Coordinates of C-alpha atoms in Angstrom, one line a residue:
Chain A
G165 CA 14.2 8.7 -3.0
E166 CA 13.4 5.1 -4.5
N167 CA 11.5 5.0 -7.5
V168 CA 9.6 1.6 -8.4
E169 CA 8.3 1.4 -12.1
Q170 CA 5.6 -1.9 -13.0
H171 CA 4.8 -3.0 -16.2
P172 CA 2.7 -3.9 -17.7
S173 CA -0.2 -1.7 -16.5
T174 CA -2.8 -4.3 -17.8
L175 CA -2.6 -7.8 -18.2
S176 CA -5.4 -9.9 -19.7
V177 CA -4.6 -14.0 -19.9
Q178 CA -6.9 -17.3 -20.4
E179 CA -7.9 -19.3 -17.2
G180 CA -5.1 -21.5 -16.8
D181 CA -2.6 -19.5 -18.1
S182 CA 0.8 -18.0 -16.6
A183 CA 0.8 -14.4 -15.8
V184 CA 4.7 -12.4 -14.7
I185 CA 4.6 -8.7 -13.8
K186 CA 7.7 -7.3 -13.7
C187 CA 8.9 -4.1 -11.6
T188 CA 12.3 -2.4 -11.5
Y189 CA 13.4 -0.2 -8.8
S190 CA 16.0 2.6 -8.3
D191 CA 18.3 2.4 -5.4
S192 CA 20.5 -0.4 -4.7
A193 CA 19.9 -0.1 -0.8
S194 CA 16.2 -1.2 -1.2
N195 CA 16.1 -4.2 0.3
Y196 CA 12.6 -5.7 1.0
F197 CA 10.0 -6.5 -2.1
P198 CA 6.2 -6.8 -1.1
W199 CA 3.5 -7.6 -3.4
Y200 CA 0.1 -6.7 -2.8
K201 CA -3.4 -7.5 -4.4
Q202 CA -5.7 -5.1 -4.1
E203 CA -9.5 -5.9 -5.4
L204 CA -12.1 -3.2 -5.8
G205 CA -12.7 -1.2 -3.2
K206 CA -11.0 -2.9 -0.6
R207 CA -7.5 -3.1 1.2
P208 CA -4.0 -4.2 -0.2
Q209 CA -3.6 -7.5 0.7
L210 CA 0.2 -8.8 0.8
I211 CA 0.5 -11.8 -1.5
I212 CA 3.9 -12.6 -1.1
D213 CA 7.6 -10.8 0.0
I214 CA 10.9 -10.8 -0.5
R215 CA 14.1 -10.0 1.0
S216 CA 17.5 -8.8 -0.6
N217 CA 19.6 -12.1 0.7
V218 CA 16.9 -14.0 -1.2
G219 CA 17.1 -14.7 -5.1
E220 CA 13.2 -16.2 -5.2
K221 CA 10.3 -17.2 -3.1
K222 CA 7.6 -19.6 -3.8
D223 CA 4.2 -19.6 -2.0
Q224 CA 2.0 -22.1 -4.1
R225 CA 0.5 -20.8 -7.2
I226 CA 2.6 -17.9 -6.7
A227 CA 6.5 -17.3 -6.7
V228 CA 8.8 -13.9 -6.7
T229 CA 11.9 -13.6 -7.9
L230 CA 14.4 -11.0 -7.2
N231 CA 18.1 -9.8 -9.7
K232 CA 19.5 -7.4 -7.1
T233 CA 22.3 -6.6 -9.7
A234 CA 19.5 -5.7 -12.4
K235 CA 17.4 -4.4 -9.4
H236 CA 14.1 -5.8 -10.9
F237 CA 11.9 -7.9 -9.5
S238 CA 8.9 -10.1 -10.9
L239 CA 5.4 -11.7 -9.7
H240 CA 4.7 -15.1 -11.3
I241 CA 1.3 -16.7 -11.0
T242 CA 0.7 -20.0 -12.4
E243 CA -2.5 -21.6 -13.4
T244 CA -4.6 -18.7 -13.0
Q245 CA -7.9 -18.2 -12.0
P246 CA -10.7 -16.2 -12.3
E247 CA -10.4 -15.2 -8.8
D248 CA -6.7 -14.0 -9.3
S249 CA -8.2 -10.7 -11.2
A250 CA -7.6 -7.7 -9.3
V251 CA -4.9 -4.9 -9.4
Y252 CA -1.2 -6.1 -8.2
F253 CA 1.3 -3.5 -6.5
C254 CA 4.7 -4.7 -6.3
A255 CA 6.8 -2.0 -3.9
A256 CA 10.1 -1.6 -2.8
L257 CA 11.6 -0.3 0.7
L258 CA 14.6 1.7 1.1
S259 CA 16.6 0.6 4.1
G260 CA 16.7 3.8 6.7
S261 CA 14.3 5.2 5.1
A262 CA 11.8 5.1 8.4
R263 CA 10.0 1.8 6.8
Q264 CA 8.6 3.6 4.2
L265 CA 7.4 1.6 1.0
T266 CA 7.4 3.3 -2.8
F267 CA 4.6 1.4 -4.5
G268 CA 4.5 0.8 -8.6
S269 CA 2.1 2.1 -10.8
G270 CA -0.2 -1.3 -10.5
T271 CA -1.3 -3.9 -13.2
Q272 CA -4.5 -4.9 -13.4
L273 CA -5.0 -8.5 -13.9
T274 CA -7.9 -9.8 -16.1
V275 CA -8.1 -13.4 -16.0
L276 CA -10.8 -14.8 -18.6
P277 CA -12.5 -17.5 -18.1
Chain B
G190 CA -2.3 -11.9 11.9
A191 CA -2.0 -8.4 12.5
V192 CA -5.1 -6.6 12.0
V193 CA -5.5 -2.8 11.2
S194 CA -8.7 -1.3 11.4
Q195 CA -10.2 1.9 10.1
H196 CA -13.1 4.1 10.7
P197 CA -15.3 5.3 8.8
S198 CA -15.3 3.5 6.1
W199 CA -17.0 6.0 4.1
V200 CA -18.0 9.6 4.9
I201 CA -19.8 12.1 2.6
C202 CA -19.1 15.6 3.9
K203 CA -19.6 19.5 2.9
S204 CA -17.3 21.2 1.2
G205 CA -15.6 23.6 4.2
T206 CA -16.1 20.8 6.5
S207 CA -13.1 18.8 8.5
V208 CA -13.4 14.7 8.7
K209 CA -11.4 12.7 11.0
I210 CA -10.3 9.5 10.2
E211 CA -9.2 6.7 12.7
C212 CA -6.6 4.2 12.0
R213 CA -6.0 1.6 14.7
S214 CA -3.7 -1.2 15.1
L215 CA -6.0 -4.2 16.4
D216 CA -3.6 -6.8 17.9
F217 CA -0.1 -5.2 18.1
Q218 CA 1.3 -1.9 18.5
A219 CA 2.4 0.2 16.2
T220 CA 5.0 3.2 16.5
T221 CA 4.8 4.3 13.2
M222 CA 1.6 4.3 11.2
F223 CA 1.5 5.4 7.2
W224 CA -1.0 6.9 5.5
Y225 CA -1.6 6.9 1.7
R226 CA -4.5 8.4 -0.5
Q227 CA -5.4 6.5 -3.6
F228 CA -7.7 7.9 -6.7
P229 CA -9.2 5.9 -9.1
K230 CA -6.8 3.6 -11.0
Q231 CA -3.9 4.8 -9.4
S232 CA -1.6 3.4 -6.9
L233 CA -1.0 4.5 -3.8
M234 CA 1.0 7.6 -2.7
L235 CA 2.1 7.9 0.6
M236 CA 0.9 11.1 2.3
A237 CA 2.6 11.3 5.6
T238 CA 4.0 9.0 7.9
S239 CA 2.7 9.3 11.5
N240 CA 5.1 8.5 14.8
E241 CA 3.7 8.2 18.1
G242 CA 4.7 10.7 20.8
S243 CA 6.4 13.1 18.0
K244 CA 5.1 15.2 14.9
A245 CA 4.6 13.5 11.7
T246 CA 7.0 13.8 8.4
Y247 CA 4.9 14.6 5.5
E248 CA 5.7 14.2 2.1
Q249 CA 6.3 16.7 -0.2
G250 CA 3.5 18.4 -1.7
V251 CA 1.3 17.4 1.3
E252 CA -0.3 20.1 3.5
K253 CA 0.6 19.6 6.9
D254 CA -1.9 22.0 7.5
K255 CA -4.9 20.6 5.8
F256 CA -3.9 16.7 6.9
L257 CA -3.6 17.0 10.6
I258 CA -1.7 13.6 12.1
N259 CA -1.8 12.5 15.3
H260 CA -0.2 9.8 16.9
A261 CA -2.2 9.6 20.2
S262 CA -0.9 5.5 21.3
L263 CA 0.7 3.2 20.0
T264 CA -2.5 1.7 18.2
L265 CA -4.2 4.8 17.3
S266 CA -3.5 7.7 14.6
T267 CA -5.8 10.0 13.4
L268 CA -5.8 12.0 10.0
T269 CA -7.9 15.2 9.9
V270 CA -9.0 16.2 6.7
T271 CA -9.2 20.1 7.2
S272 CA -11.9 22.6 5.4
A273 CA -12.5 19.6 2.5
H274 CA -12.9 20.6 -0.7
P275 CA -14.3 18.2 -3.3
E276 CA -10.6 17.6 -4.5
D277 CA -10.2 15.9 -1.7
S278 CA -12.4 13.5 -2.1
S279 CA -10.4 9.9 -2.7
F280 CA -9.7 6.2 -1.1
Y281 CA -7.3 7.3 2.1
I282 CA -5.7 3.9 3.5
C283 CA -3.3 3.6 6.5
S284 CA -0.6 1.1 7.3
A285 CA 1.0 0.0 10.3
P286 CA 4.7 -2.0 10.1
L287 CA 4.9 -5.4 12.0
A288 CA 8.2 -5.7 13.1
G289 CA 9.7 -9.3 12.7
A290 CA 12.8 -11.3 14.2
V291 CA 14.9 -10.3 11.2
G292 CA 13.5 -6.7 11.7
T293 CA 11.1 -7.3 8.7
D294 CA 8.8 -4.8 7.6
T295 CA 5.8 -6.3 6.4
Q296 CA 2.8 -3.5 6.5
Y297 CA -0.3 -4.2 7.0
F298 CA -3.1 -2.2 5.7
G299 CA -6.5 -1.1 7.2
P300 CA -9.3 -1.1 4.9
G301 CA -9.6 2.0 3.3
T302 CA -12.2 5.2 4.1
R303 CA -13.3 6.8 1.0
L304 CA -14.1 10.5 1.4
T305 CA -16.6 12.2 -1.0
V306 CA -16.6 15.9 0.0
L307 CA -19.8 17.6 -2.2

């Protein structure tokens, strides 16, 4: 099966700075990589995703990059704001796996005002 | 966007009782739904895949007789925690994938159910 590792587990940045969270996956057959933001006690919210045929995707202050050769993908948040503080999860979908996502362990992002 | 609801949002029960949690896709049909469990400060752990019209498939280590899943229709899956014990206290979240034009697998999550077993 798939295994997803996520780093760092905690990340503190000053407001306005950038934040980068990295994930690696084990199975080269994975082809879909979403990122979720989860606030305390709430549901995970999809913030951006990328498919294996694309190397980079950007949506305003959020971007995701994918390196298929190295089997890693990263979330980049620029101009961070206090409301970006949350737990972020990466995930990978293994092709042909009945669409089961495998999640990383999560990163607690704290944006300091 | 796709909306998934869950009910109840929280429940407190006595040890030994059974609790049913409902997951509904409100504006799309879902032949498959997923049930996750999330302990405090931990990631989402997949418990089982709920399949409309057939038996659920459970992840290794998840007791199928304890966590009963029924996918009664294309918009409803239920998870019943039978004979609940304090160690079952957790945040239970369902999700449903939304297929797109290119076979996308975007999953939308329900708001979760906080189960506390006394």
